[in-house]
Amino acid sequence: MTSPALALGAWKISNITQPKKAPIDVLSIPLSALGFGCFVYGLSGLGEAAVHTPILSPWFPLIVGAAVIAIFILRQLQLQKHDRALLDMRTLTIKAFTIPAMMMAILMMSMFGVFILLPIYLQNVLGLSTLQTGLLLLPGGLIMGLCAPTAGSLFDKYGPMPLVIPGAILFSLLMWSLTFIQPGTSFWWMLIAHVILSIGLALMFTPLFTASLGALPSNLYHGSAMIGTTQQVAGAAGTALFVAVMTMTGSNATMSDGVTVAAATTAGIQTAFFCGAIISIAAVIMAFFVKKPAGGDHDLSH
């Protein structure tokens, strides 16, 4: 599927910028891999530490990752003065770009966390098979894909706020509703919840992506690298965080007398969803500050 998409893109998409040679800073690549990798690994290790004592404390990779990320950022700030940064931080000085980018990071964090926990809940708690779980989650994925073109058309007519605000509220409400799941929750309710959650995400992703990149000046069109990086890191961190919270809470619940494995797993997933619901509030607040880009015709000094 990837090859036809690449061929179609090369045929239909025209380059509107002036191609130029982009130097790659050799040191920035291992710094980014080590920093972000250690940080995500540390988050995932928190859940493992709740089950048994690990050889290496998860706080060690967390601290190392945070320190290396700080060094990476400092190096990018120096390199961007000469247009050699692997990740140009000047994009974050533009409010119209930063707010949608932060919202997308929050959405990716919550979305990947939810999408990794829902199959665990459906199979380990409700007892659905792998096939049944896939079929239950299929409508939401299809609807999200089908809603994207419509969201893009509405964005062109009305701007981002009429889409982003209802989408963020819908997303947050569904996150809060997932904190009330029980071992006996109907799978039909889970199907409806997943579909509504997917609609809320679809209302936000296209407008946020367009609003963020549309706010950049021509010399910072490579800001898509910042979007891609924050999305990937936030998605990985969200998955690690949600699973770690679920594991820690579920492990503690299992130690109680008379608590079944299904009840302990549900308690862990409820707590993880509660963390996601708290995070979703920030997305709702930021949704009111997303503006339609003026065209990105302003410029930043080098």
PDB file of C-alpha atoms in Angstrom, residues 1-8:
ATOM      1  CA  MET A   1       0.000   0.000   0.000  1.00  0.00           C
ATOM      2  CA  THR A   2       2.920   2.348   0.681  1.00  0.00           C
ATOM      3  CA  SER A   3       4.433   2.153  -2.804  1.00  0.00           C
ATOM      4  CA  PRO A   4       1.235   3.173  -4.705  1.00  0.00           C
ATOM      5  CA  ALA A   5       0.754   6.044  -2.245  1.00  0.00           C
ATOM      6  CA  LEU A   6       4.310   7.259  -2.864  1.00  0.00           C
ATOM      7  CA  ALA A   7       3.868   6.981  -6.622  1.00  0.00           C
ATOM      8  CA  LEU A   8       0.560   8.866  -6.514  1.00  0.00           C
TER       9      LEU A   8
END
